[in-house]
Amino acid sequence: MVVGNPGRARAILVGRLALLSLGAVVLMIPFIYMVATSFKPNTLVLEIPPQIIPHHPTIANYTSAWTSNRFGRYFLNSLFVAIATTAAALLLSSMMAYAFARFRFPGRRVLFGLLLIGLMVPGMMVLIPQFLLAKQLLLLNSLWGLIVFYTGGNLALNTFLLRSFFQDIPFELEEAMVVDGAGPWTRFWRLILPLSRPALAIVSIFTFLASWDEFTWALTTINDPGKYTLPIAIALFEGQHSTSWGLVFAASTIAVVPAIAIFVVFQRQFISGLASGALKA
Amino acid sequence: MFERAIRATAGVLESSVPFSSVEVSSVMKVKRLNAVLVLLVLVGVTAGIAAARVTAPQKTTTITFWDAYSTGGAEVQHLEKTIIPAFEKSHPGIVVKDVTIPYDSLHQKLVTAVAGSQLPDLVRSDIIWVPELANLGVLAPLDQALPDFKSLSATVYPGPLATNYWKGHYYGLPLDTNTRIWVYNPAALTAIGASGPPTTFAQLKSMSAQAKAKGYDLYAESGTSCWNVCPWIWSNGGSVTNKTYTQATGYLNGPKSVAAIQMLVDLYKAGQMPGIIVDSNAGLGTYDGINQNKYVATLDGPWAFAIFAGAYKNTKLAGSLIPAGPSGSVSVVGGEDIVMTKSSKNKTAAEEFMRYMLGSFAQTQMARAGQMPVIKTSSKWLTKIHPYYATYLKQIANAKPRTPTPKWTQIDQVITTDVAKAFQGSESVQQALTEAATQIDGLLK
Amino acid sequence: MTASSSSTSISGFLGRSVTSLRPRPRVNPRRRRELAAAYLFLGPGFLLFALIILYPIVRAFQISLYRWSIVPGTASTFLGLHNYGRALHDPLFWRGLENAGFYMAVTVPAQIVLGMAVAVLLNAHMPARAFFRAIYYLPVVTSWVVVSLLFRYLFITDGGFINGELHLNIDWLGQRWTAMLVLSILGIWKGIGWSMVIFLGALQSVPRELHEAAAVDGAKALRRFRAVSLPAIRPVIAFVTILLVIGGFNVFISVYLITQGGPLDETQVLLTYMYREAFSYLDFGYGSALAFVLTLIVFVLALVQLRLFRRPSEAV
């Protein structure tokens, strides 16, 4: 689409790549160090000054981490909760965002304001009231309880995000469908959602990560070691007087894999030209 | 191949309702996204079913035991693989569910559990939380609950036992104990020209100067809380409060306490103590520093030896008693107590497990994992497990507990902040300690 | 509503025949269906949200009005707004607010600008695009514990990497503002990928026709960006700004792990202070009050931002 000479285009591309690579290297350094440390043996403490290349690389930390007390089970627990939470959050928040973006109804501003407030109150001070609530709802000590609370906890952010995206979809498209006799559900399902693939992808990526990484609520409500989630498992590698950091880093690297995998899968939705062609209709 | 499966699933999911004006391919892609989501949910649900499957318990009493043993080390291994099976074998009908919680989060989880009435039967609690929990009324007073309390308590060291005392009752029994001794690198000691570790305050001062001349810091301390500085206060004859723990003014800011802190501040101001005592990010931690020949010694518990053996193989540690002041060499008691909650529905079974954990089998097992035992008879065999325990046994004989009071955490923070001010120089030692004592008086009420 | 009730009473009084002549102002059935649809879309999610989030918030506010006793069944002393007054007179509260405010002021613009820059760079067709996107997102998924530890080791005064390599002797983490700066750098590093992802999605959603039209008019890339893309994604920029401000004021875990709010409470932020008061000292009433003061501040800021970012045509 760029109109101009190919030489200039190539120069721009090289410049782009150079800039991106520089930034990427800076951003990657701590991650590289984390991975490098995970391959070092017996790391109770980190070396000062830090050394990037391990002298005697070993995968002992990874085998230790994986074979330790039910690590695989905790991994699956987290996976189950994260996937279910993402699916539920996608559905509920897109519906709410559509209502906020497209309809005018009494109380719209108040309800949206309440949504914002929900986003702003620090979670740690709501912990005990939520704990008491979970107890009343019989959702303590259960993975399903985690799903319910994680979904509820992510609704405000996701709805706010999706509303911002939905507001950008030209209303003319929907009007055309209204003229055709399409009801709100059809417009939602056939027009808004397909045009919001990038936004839905973002919601999926972020909700998965939020659920995957969540520690405090899981720790507070789960009392059955069999139902522990991955963040708890990793925290357990930290001891009272000393921590085997190689083990923690190895476990953390393992934990990064699904989060990045979800990102890679869903970032394919960031393909431009989605809304193009639709305007022509 | 995966693509084909997705397309097939998408085809199956395709609804028969005619499409509207939106591009067909766009809808197909939505269908594919739907399909991917459905597949993921299926995978997730299967994982969830697998994860949620729990074997039904038999007709037994299950007691829940919360602890903060580290999973990385041998403690959980010994507990879950040796002690609990042995207990369950000798006590058929009782099943022990061990719940390991990261140490940094245990207090927070306990607090939330109190608020929601979700406490377990037994908890391995840090000794400094026992008065707080007892004051909240959630612990069972063992001197009333256990008919054999007198004989049980006679088997354990008095210092650790005293950490369970609150307002006339004992709310727990000690489970494991520890104390701080003078831990040093003999090679570094030789390098600074000393023949042995300092045994008196005077030697501490002279050796610190000696070490400085050779480019070492003799004594590295990692903070200014009571755990860090109280041994010096007590060895000098001072104290934090009076004997009944009701007043700090006149004691924490008394001449002997002030002199003890002043001694350390003087070392710090002379550049003979590293900055990490005030700011943990000022330099290397105590272990790294000793290993890299920057520091000679620190005060630490028995875990230091295990840590060095595992991570710092080139440095051999040795231990000796804390340099003695006018009142002798007095260290601080640490450790954990085992407490039973009032809300426990299985008190008899819980008491059985408590007795077992205090028996010589369990105490020996945990000693192998690095947990110093609390039973008096352990002095006979402890040094066979690890020779360095010998100094710890000597030191713990007259070690003192920190003030047993519900607001200890807050009091400790006051001490930490005000003593740090004295080190920083923004206040004199007398000023800082008087400030602290006044605040602590209010907290002791 | 009022119209229909008055017509009912009139019709009751006069008899239906008279009022049936007058055109009855009734709620348009289409409008009623739209309302019903709105509530149906909103309902399930909002009910869950109200249950899981709003109700506990109300309870937490209740707690802030008491010297709350955590043991169930024991009496709590009613304090009214005493905890709030205490907060306003508490120097540590103000310090926490200042520190969190500094963190917010440094991290928010940086994350927006850098996130946008990377999103623009990664928006075009270019080789290894997915690879670069994943790299920039990696810090977001890396655990706070790990990166906090690493940053700590970088900035230790005596023996840390930065001071060692650059031959400096700056007491990075021991002084208030340098420590907050280091924490802010960590926050920016970790957050760029987050705003990048959102801006990327938003830029993708801009209809290509708008760009084409502008290109035909002769606008170069930068001009097109400022004239077409930025205005088009305005609601998204508003969203990102508001969320980042919330996140900035709510900084916790990195401070907790790196400085613990020290030394001497110099680097306390609102949440570390709140955590200590509530979970260490068991003063949940005060902790809750601190939380609501913070919420109020952030809420007011959010309203201001929403107004600033509002398009002239739309009503919020």
PDB file of N, CA and C in Angstrom, chain C residues 41-122:
ATOM      1  N   PHE C  41     -28.311  -8.583  27.551  1.00  0.00           N
ATOM      2  CA  PHE C  41     -26.880  -8.680  27.278  1.00  0.00           C
ATOM      3  C   PHE C  41     -26.079  -8.359  28.525  1.00  0.00           C
ATOM      4  N   LEU C  42     -26.593  -7.392  29.260  1.00  0.00           N
ATOM      5  CA  LEU C  42     -25.853  -6.907  30.411  1.00  0.00           C
ATOM      6  C   LEU C  42     -25.995  -7.851  31.604  1.00  0.00           C
ATOM      7  N   GLY C  43     -27.169  -8.425  31.708  1.00  0.00           N
ATOM      8  CA  GLY C  43     -27.573  -9.119  32.918  1.00  0.00           C
ATOM      9  C   GLY C  43     -26.610 -10.143  33.494  1.00  0.00           C
ATOM     10  N   PRO C  44     -26.393 -11.239  32.763  1.00  0.00           N
ATOM     11  CA  PRO C  44     -25.609 -12.324  33.384  1.00  0.00           C
ATOM     12  C   PRO C  44     -24.241 -11.845  33.882  1.00  0.00           C
ATOM     13  N   GLY C  45     -23.524 -11.113  33.003  1.00  0.00           N
ATOM     14  CA  GLY C  45     -22.198 -10.647  33.397  1.00  0.00           C
ATOM     15  C   GLY C  45     -22.257  -9.705  34.580  1.00  0.00           C
ATOM     16  N   PHE C  46     -23.196  -8.753  34.513  1.00  0.00           N
ATOM     17  CA  PHE C  46     -23.213  -7.755  35.570  1.00  0.00           C
ATOM     18  C   PHE C  46     -23.640  -8.357  36.892  1.00  0.00           C
ATOM     19  N   LEU C  47     -24.531  -9.339  36.831  1.00  0.00           N
ATOM     20  CA  LEU C  47     -24.926  -9.981  38.078  1.00  0.00           C
ATOM     21  C   LEU C  47     -23.729 -10.678  38.723  1.00  0.00           C
ATOM     22  N   LEU C  48     -22.970 -11.376  37.905  1.00  0.00           N
ATOM     23  CA  LEU C  48     -21.780 -12.038  38.439  1.00  0.00           C
ATOM     24  C   LEU C  48     -20.808 -11.012  39.009  1.00  0.00           C
ATOM     25  N   PHE C  49     -20.632  -9.914  38.251  1.00  0.00           N
ATOM     26  CA  PHE C  49     -19.730  -8.861  38.696  1.00  0.00           C
ATOM     27  C   PHE C  49     -20.211  -8.268  40.014  1.00  0.00           C
ATOM     28  N   ALA C  50     -21.510  -8.017  40.088  1.00  0.00           N
ATOM     29  CA  ALA C  50     -22.050  -7.424  41.311  1.00  0.00           C
ATOM     30  C   ALA C  50     -21.832  -8.348  42.504  1.00  0.00           C
ATOM     31  N   LEU C  51     -22.005  -9.627  42.265  1.00  0.00           N
ATOM     32  CA  LEU C  51     -21.863 -10.592  43.352  1.00  0.00           C
ATOM     33  C   LEU C  51     -20.408 -10.714  43.796  1.00  0.00           C
ATOM     34  N   ILE C  52     -19.535 -10.908  42.822  1.00  0.00           N
ATOM     35  CA  ILE C  52     -18.154 -11.238  43.138  1.00  0.00           C
ATOM     36  C   ILE C  52     -17.345 -10.018  43.531  1.00  0.00           C
ATOM     37  N   ILE C  53     -17.672  -8.854  42.952  1.00  0.00           N
ATOM     38  CA  ILE C  53     -16.840  -7.678  43.168  1.00  0.00           C
ATOM     39  C   ILE C  53     -17.570  -6.606  43.973  1.00  0.00           C
ATOM     40  N   LEU C  54     -18.749  -6.201  43.523  1.00  0.00           N
ATOM     41  CA  LEU C  54     -19.404  -5.057  44.162  1.00  0.00           C
ATOM     42  C   LEU C  54     -19.808  -5.359  45.598  1.00  0.00           C
ATOM     43  N   TYR C  55     -20.427  -6.505  45.806  1.00  0.00           N
ATOM     44  CA  TYR C  55     -20.866  -6.831  47.161  1.00  0.00           C
ATOM     45  C   TYR C  55     -19.697  -6.875  48.144  1.00  0.00           C
ATOM     46  N   PRO C  56     -18.587  -7.561  47.809  1.00  0.00           N
ATOM     47  CA  PRO C  56     -17.443  -7.506  48.723  1.00  0.00           C
ATOM     48  C   PRO C  56     -16.891  -6.099  48.904  1.00  0.00           C
ATOM     49  N   ILE C  57     -16.992  -5.247  47.872  1.00  0.00           N
ATOM     50  CA  ILE C  57     -16.510  -3.879  48.039  1.00  0.00           C
ATOM     51  C   ILE C  57     -17.355  -3.151  49.086  1.00  0.00           C
ATOM     52  N   VAL C  58     -18.656  -3.368  49.032  1.00  0.00           N
ATOM     53  CA  VAL C  58     -19.525  -2.747  50.033  1.00  0.00           C
ATOM     54  C   VAL C  58     -19.155  -3.226  51.432  1.00  0.00           C
ATOM     55  N   ARG C  59     -18.923  -4.530  51.549  1.00  0.00           N
ATOM     56  CA  ARG C  59     -18.528  -5.076  52.847  1.00  0.00           C
ATOM     57  C   ARG C  59     -17.195  -4.492  53.301  1.00  0.00           C
ATOM     58  N   ALA C  60     -16.275  -4.337  52.353  1.00  0.00           N
ATOM     59  CA  ALA C  60     -14.977  -3.778  52.709  1.00  0.00           C
ATOM     60  C   ALA C  60     -15.143  -2.342  53.189  1.00  0.00           C
ATOM     61  N   PHE C  61     -16.052  -1.601  52.538  1.00  0.00           N
ATOM     62  CA  PHE C  61     -16.301  -0.227  52.982  1.00  0.00           C
ATOM     63  C   PHE C  61     -16.857  -0.225  54.403  1.00  0.00           C
ATOM     64  N   GLN C  62     -17.765  -1.165  54.658  1.00  0.00           N
ATOM     65  CA  GLN C  62     -18.293  -1.321  56.011  1.00  0.00           C
ATOM     66  C   GLN C  62     -17.158  -1.517  57.003  1.00  0.00           C
ATOM     67  N   ILE C  63     -16.241  -2.413  56.655  1.00  0.00           N
ATOM     68  CA  ILE C  63     -15.122  -2.706  57.536  1.00  0.00           C
ATOM     69  C   ILE C  63     -14.322  -1.451  57.834  1.00  0.00           C
ATOM     70  N   SER C  64     -14.218  -0.558  56.831  1.00  0.00           N
ATOM     71  CA  SER C  64     -13.400   0.640  57.029  1.00  0.00           C
ATOM     72  C   SER C  64     -14.005   1.574  58.057  1.00  0.00           C
ATOM     73  N   LEU C  65     -15.277   1.355  58.414  1.00  0.00           N
ATOM     74  CA  LEU C  65     -15.921   2.240  59.377  1.00  0.00           C
ATOM     75  C   LEU C  65     -15.790   1.729  60.803  1.00  0.00           C
ATOM     76  N   TYR C  66     -15.063   0.618  60.946  1.00  0.00           N
ATOM     77  CA  TYR C  66     -14.941   0.019  62.267  1.00  0.00           C
ATOM     78  C   TYR C  66     -13.494  -0.196  62.639  1.00  0.00           C
ATOM     79  N   ARG C  67     -13.235  -0.416  63.938  1.00  0.00           N
ATOM     80  CA  ARG C  67     -11.998  -1.082  64.325  1.00  0.00           C
ATOM     81  C   ARG C  67     -12.363  -2.553  64.236  1.00  0.00           C
ATOM     82  N   TRP C  68     -12.102  -3.119  63.116  1.00  0.00           N
ATOM     83  CA  TRP C  68     -12.699  -4.415  62.792  1.00  0.00           C
ATOM     84  C   TRP C  68     -12.008  -5.558  63.504  1.00  0.00           C
ATOM     85  N   SER C  69     -12.808  -6.386  64.153  1.00  0.00           N
ATOM     86  CA  SER C  69     -12.262  -7.555  64.818  1.00  0.00           C
ATOM     87  C   SER C  69     -12.389  -8.740  63.886  1.00  0.00           C
ATOM     88  N   ILE C  70     -11.251  -9.386  63.607  1.00  0.00           N
ATOM     89  CA  ILE C  70     -11.299 -10.394  62.550  1.00  0.00           C
ATOM     90  C   ILE C  70     -11.945 -11.698  62.987  1.00  0.00           C
ATOM     91  N   VAL C  71     -12.045 -11.937  64.284  1.00  0.00           N
ATOM     92  CA  VAL C  71     -12.638 -13.199  64.696  1.00  0.00           C
ATOM     93  C   VAL C  71     -14.156 -13.090  64.568  1.00  0.00           C
ATOM     94  N   PRO C  72     -14.764 -14.002  63.812  1.00  0.00           N
ATOM     95  CA  PRO C  72     -16.211 -13.898  63.611  1.00  0.00           C
ATOM     96  C   PRO C  72     -16.944 -14.031  64.934  1.00  0.00           C
ATOM     97  N   GLY C  73     -17.985 -13.227  65.070  1.00  0.00           N
ATOM     98  CA  GLY C  73     -18.781 -13.330  66.274  1.00  0.00           C
ATOM     99  C   GLY C  73     -18.339 -12.377  67.362  1.00  0.00           C
ATOM    100  N   THR C  74     -17.179 -11.780  67.219  1.00  0.00           N
ATOM    101  CA  THR C  74     -16.769 -10.810  68.231  1.00  0.00           C
ATOM    102  C   THR C  74     -17.157  -9.412  67.761  1.00  0.00           C
ATOM    103  N   ALA C  75     -17.343  -8.526  68.711  1.00  0.00           N
ATOM    104  CA  ALA C  75     -17.849  -7.197  68.389  1.00  0.00           C
ATOM    105  C   ALA C  75     -16.740  -6.309  67.839  1.00  0.00           C
ATOM    106  N   SER C  76     -17.100  -5.492  66.845  1.00  0.00           N
ATOM    107  CA  SER C  76     -16.178  -4.489  66.316  1.00  0.00           C
ATOM    108  C   SER C  76     -16.663  -3.119  66.765  1.00  0.00           C
ATOM    109  N   THR C  77     -15.723  -2.244  67.063  1.00  0.00           N
ATOM    110  CA  THR C  77     -16.093  -0.900  67.513  1.00  0.00           C
ATOM    111  C   THR C  77     -16.365  -0.014  66.313  1.00  0.00           C
ATOM    112  N   PHE C  78     -17.507   0.670  66.353  1.00  0.00           N
ATOM    113  CA  PHE C  78     -17.831   1.578  65.249  1.00  0.00           C
ATOM    114  C   PHE C  78     -17.000   2.837  65.384  1.00  0.00           C
ATOM    115  N   LEU C  79     -16.350   3.232  64.293  1.00  0.00           N
ATOM    116  CA  LEU C  79     -15.485   4.404  64.358  1.00  0.00           C
ATOM    117  C   LEU C  79     -15.937   5.522  63.426  1.00  0.00           C
ATOM    118  N   GLY C  80     -16.969   5.251  62.649  1.00  0.00           N
ATOM    119  CA  GLY C  80     -17.373   6.262  61.677  1.00  0.00           C
ATOM    120  C   GLY C  80     -16.263   6.504  60.691  1.00  0.00           C
ATOM    121  N   LEU C  81     -15.973   7.770  60.427  1.00  0.00           N
ATOM    122  CA  LEU C  81     -14.950   8.095  59.439  1.00  0.00           C
ATOM    123  C   LEU C  81     -13.581   8.279  60.089  1.00  0.00           C
ATOM    124  N   HIS C  82     -13.445   7.787  61.323  1.00  0.00           N
ATOM    125  CA  HIS C  82     -12.197   8.011  62.043  1.00  0.00           C
ATOM    126  C   HIS C  82     -10.989   7.483  61.284  1.00  0.00           C
ATOM    127  N   ASN C  83     -11.129   6.291  60.690  1.00  0.00           N
ATOM    128  CA  ASN C  83     -10.005   5.705  59.958  1.00  0.00           C
ATOM    129  C   ASN C  83      -9.584   6.587  58.786  1.00  0.00           C
ATOM    130  N   TYR C  84     -10.562   7.244  58.169  1.00  0.00           N
ATOM    131  CA  TYR C  84     -10.250   8.109  57.033  1.00  0.00           C
ATOM    132  C   TYR C  84      -9.508   9.347  57.501  1.00  0.00           C
ATOM    133  N   GLY C  85      -9.966   9.909  58.638  1.00  0.00           N
ATOM    134  CA  GLY C  85      -9.257  11.046  59.196  1.00  0.00           C
ATOM    135  C   GLY C  85      -7.840  10.668  59.569  1.00  0.00           C
ATOM    136  N   ARG C  86      -7.706   9.473  60.131  1.00  0.00           N
ATOM    137  CA  ARG C  86      -6.379   9.009  60.509  1.00  0.00           C
ATOM    138  C   ARG C  86      -5.464   8.935  59.295  1.00  0.00           C
ATOM    139  N   ALA C  87      -6.013   8.455  58.192  1.00  0.00           N
ATOM    140  CA  ALA C  87      -5.195   8.338  56.985  1.00  0.00           C
ATOM    141  C   ALA C  87      -4.688   9.711  56.543  1.00  0.00           C
ATOM    142  N   LEU C  88      -5.591  10.692  56.553  1.00  0.00           N
ATOM    143  CA  LEU C  88      -5.201  12.011  56.065  1.00  0.00           C
ATOM    144  C   LEU C  88      -4.137  12.659  56.942  1.00  0.00           C
ATOM    145  N   HIS C  89      -4.044  12.229  58.210  1.00  0.00           N
ATOM    146  CA  HIS C  89      -3.031  12.800  59.089  1.00  0.00           C
ATOM    147  C   HIS C  89      -1.805  11.909  59.217  1.00  0.00           C
ATOM    148  N   ASP C  90      -1.775  10.835  58.467  1.00  0.00           N
ATOM    149  CA  ASP C  90      -0.710   9.850  58.610  1.00  0.00           C
ATOM    150  C   ASP C  90       0.406  10.160  57.614  1.00  0.00           C
ATOM    151  N   PRO C  91       1.602  10.547  58.113  1.00  0.00           N
ATOM    152  CA  PRO C  91       2.683  10.873  57.171  1.00  0.00           C
ATOM    153  C   PRO C  91       3.052   9.711  56.262  1.00  0.00           C
ATOM    154  N   LEU C  92       2.914   8.480  56.770  1.00  0.00           N
ATOM    155  CA  LEU C  92       3.235   7.338  55.915  1.00  0.00           C
ATOM    156  C   LEU C  92       2.215   7.184  54.791  1.00  0.00           C
ATOM    157  N   PHE C  93       0.969   7.561  55.035  1.00  0.00           N
ATOM    158  CA  PHE C  93      -0.016   7.530  53.957  1.00  0.00           C
ATOM    159  C   PHE C  93       0.407   8.480  52.848  1.00  0.00           C
ATOM    160  N   TRP C  94       0.785   9.691  53.234  1.00  0.00           N
ATOM    161  CA  TRP C  94       1.161  10.682  52.227  1.00  0.00           C
ATOM    162  C   TRP C  94       2.418  10.258  51.487  1.00  0.00           C
ATOM    163  N   ARG C  95       3.355   9.650  52.250  1.00  0.00           N
ATOM    164  CA  ARG C  95       4.559   9.198  51.571  1.00  0.00           C
ATOM    165  C   ARG C  95       4.219   8.102  50.569  1.00  0.00           C
ATOM    166  N   GLY C  96       3.355   7.184  51.005  1.00  0.00           N
ATOM    167  CA  GLY C  96       2.938   6.114  50.101  1.00  0.00           C
ATOM    168  C   GLY C  96       2.269   6.675  48.859  1.00  0.00           C
ATOM    169  N   LEU C  97       1.446   7.697  49.050  1.00  0.00           N
ATOM    170  CA  LEU C  97       0.752   8.311  47.922  1.00  0.00           C
ATOM    171  C   LEU C  97       1.744   8.988  46.992  1.00  0.00           C
ATOM    172  N   GLU C  98       2.707   9.710  47.578  1.00  0.00           N
ATOM    173  CA  GLU C  98       3.707  10.380  46.742  1.00  0.00           C
ATOM    174  C   GLU C  98       4.521   9.381  45.943  1.00  0.00           C
ATOM    175  N   ASN C  99       4.972   8.326  46.639  1.00  0.00           N
ATOM    176  CA  ASN C  99       5.789   7.339  45.944  1.00  0.00           C
ATOM    177  C   ASN C  99       5.003   6.652  44.839  1.00  0.00           C
ATOM    178  N   ALA C 100       3.768   6.262  45.151  1.00  0.00           N
ATOM    179  CA  ALA C 100       2.954   5.618  44.121  1.00  0.00           C
ATOM    180  C   ALA C 100       2.662   6.602  42.994  1.00  0.00           C
ATOM    181  N   GLY C 101       2.437   7.859  43.360  1.00  0.00           N
ATOM    182  CA  GLY C 101       2.188   8.871  42.345  1.00  0.00           C
ATOM    183  C   GLY C 101       3.384   9.059  41.430  1.00  0.00           C
ATOM    184  N   PHE C 102       4.573   9.093  42.009  1.00  0.00           N
ATOM    185  CA  PHE C 102       5.791   9.208  41.201  1.00  0.00           C
ATOM    186  C   PHE C 102       5.893   8.042  40.239  1.00  0.00           C
ATOM    187  N   TYR C 103       5.696   6.852  40.786  1.00  0.00           N
ATOM    188  CA  TYR C 103       5.768   5.649  39.963  1.00  0.00           C
ATOM    189  C   TYR C 103       4.781   5.754  38.803  1.00  0.00           C
ATOM    190  N   MET C 104       3.573   6.185  39.111  1.00  0.00           N
ATOM    191  CA  MET C 104       2.544   6.320  38.090  1.00  0.00           C
ATOM    192  C   MET C 104       2.967   7.345  37.047  1.00  0.00           C
ATOM    193  N   ALA C 105       3.450   8.486  37.521  1.00  0.00           N
ATOM    194  CA  ALA C 105       3.791   9.568  36.597  1.00  0.00           C
ATOM    195  C   ALA C 105       4.922   9.174  35.660  1.00  0.00           C
ATOM    196  N   VAL C 106       5.824   8.330  36.127  1.00  0.00           N
ATOM    197  CA  VAL C 106       6.944   7.929  35.271  1.00  0.00           C
ATOM    198  C   VAL C 106       6.545   6.791  34.348  1.00  0.00           C
ATOM    199  N   THR C 107       5.837   5.801  34.891  1.00  0.00           N
ATOM    200  CA  THR C 107       5.583   4.600  34.082  1.00  0.00           C
ATOM    201  C   THR C 107       4.480   4.790  33.055  1.00  0.00           C
ATOM    202  N   VAL C 108       3.473   5.597  33.357  1.00  0.00           N
ATOM    203  CA  VAL C 108       2.336   5.656  32.437  1.00  0.00           C
ATOM    204  C   VAL C 108       2.704   6.267  31.089  1.00  0.00           C
ATOM    205  N   PRO C 109       3.283   7.478  31.067  1.00  0.00           N
ATOM    206  CA  PRO C 109       3.616   8.021  29.744  1.00  0.00           C
ATOM    207  C   PRO C 109       4.600   7.133  28.992  1.00  0.00           C
ATOM    208  N   ALA C 110       5.578   6.589  29.719  1.00  0.00           N
ATOM    209  CA  ALA C 110       6.586   5.766  29.060  1.00  0.00           C
ATOM    210  C   ALA C 110       5.953   4.535  28.426  1.00  0.00           C
ATOM    211  N   GLN C 111       5.057   3.891  29.155  1.00  0.00           N
ATOM    212  CA  GLN C 111       4.450   2.687  28.606  1.00  0.00           C
ATOM    213  C   GLN C 111       3.555   3.012  27.425  1.00  0.00           C
ATOM    214  N   ILE C 112       2.881   4.144  27.482  1.00  0.00           N
ATOM    215  CA  ILE C 112       1.997   4.507  26.370  1.00  0.00           C
ATOM    216  C   ILE C 112       2.826   4.799  25.135  1.00  0.00           C
ATOM    217  N   VAL C 113       3.825   5.661  25.302  1.00  0.00           N
ATOM    218  CA  VAL C 113       4.621   6.072  24.145  1.00  0.00           C
ATOM    219  C   VAL C 113       5.379   4.880  23.566  1.00  0.00           C
ATOM    220  N   LEU C 114       6.107   4.159  24.431  1.00  0.00           N
ATOM    221  CA  LEU C 114       6.897   3.036  23.929  1.00  0.00           C
ATOM    222  C   LEU C 114       6.001   1.918  23.405  1.00  0.00           C
ATOM    223  N   GLY C 115       4.909   1.646  24.119  1.00  0.00           N
ATOM    224  CA  GLY C 115       4.002   0.607  23.648  1.00  0.00           C
ATOM    225  C   GLY C 115       3.433   0.958  22.282  1.00  0.00           C
ATOM    226  N   MET C 116       3.079   2.214  22.116  1.00  0.00           N
ATOM    227  CA  MET C 116       2.542   2.654  20.828  1.00  0.00           C
ATOM    228  C   MET C 116       3.607   2.564  19.748  1.00  0.00           C
ATOM    229  N   ALA C 117       4.810   2.998  20.089  1.00  0.00           N
ATOM    230  CA  ALA C 117       5.886   2.962  19.099  1.00  0.00           C
ATOM    231  C   ALA C 117       6.116   1.540  18.610  1.00  0.00           C
ATOM    232  N   VAL C 118       6.209   0.603  19.536  1.00  0.00           N
ATOM    233  CA  VAL C 118       6.445  -0.785  19.146  1.00  0.00           C
ATOM    234  C   VAL C 118       5.255  -1.323  18.361  1.00  0.00           C
ATOM    235  N   ALA C 119       4.044  -0.967  18.791  1.00  0.00           N
ATOM    236  CA  ALA C 119       2.865  -1.451  18.075  1.00  0.00           C
ATOM    237  C   ALA C 119       2.869  -0.951  16.635  1.00  0.00           C
ATOM    238  N   VAL C 120       3.223   0.317  16.455  1.00  0.00           N
ATOM    239  CA  VAL C 120       3.267   0.860  15.087  1.00  0.00           C
ATOM    240  C   VAL C 120       4.315   0.120  14.266  1.00  0.00           C
ATOM    241  N   LEU C 121       5.497  -0.102  14.885  1.00  0.00           N
ATOM    242  CA  LEU C 121       6.548  -0.797  14.156  1.00  0.00           C
ATOM    243  C   LEU C 121       6.125  -2.208  13.789  1.00  0.00           C
ATOM    244  N   LEU C 122       5.360  -2.856  14.677  1.00  0.00           N
ATOM    245  CA  LEU C 122       4.995  -4.240  14.431  1.00  0.00           C
ATOM    246  C   LEU C 122       3.666  -4.383  13.712  1.00  0.00           C
TER     247      LEU C 122
END
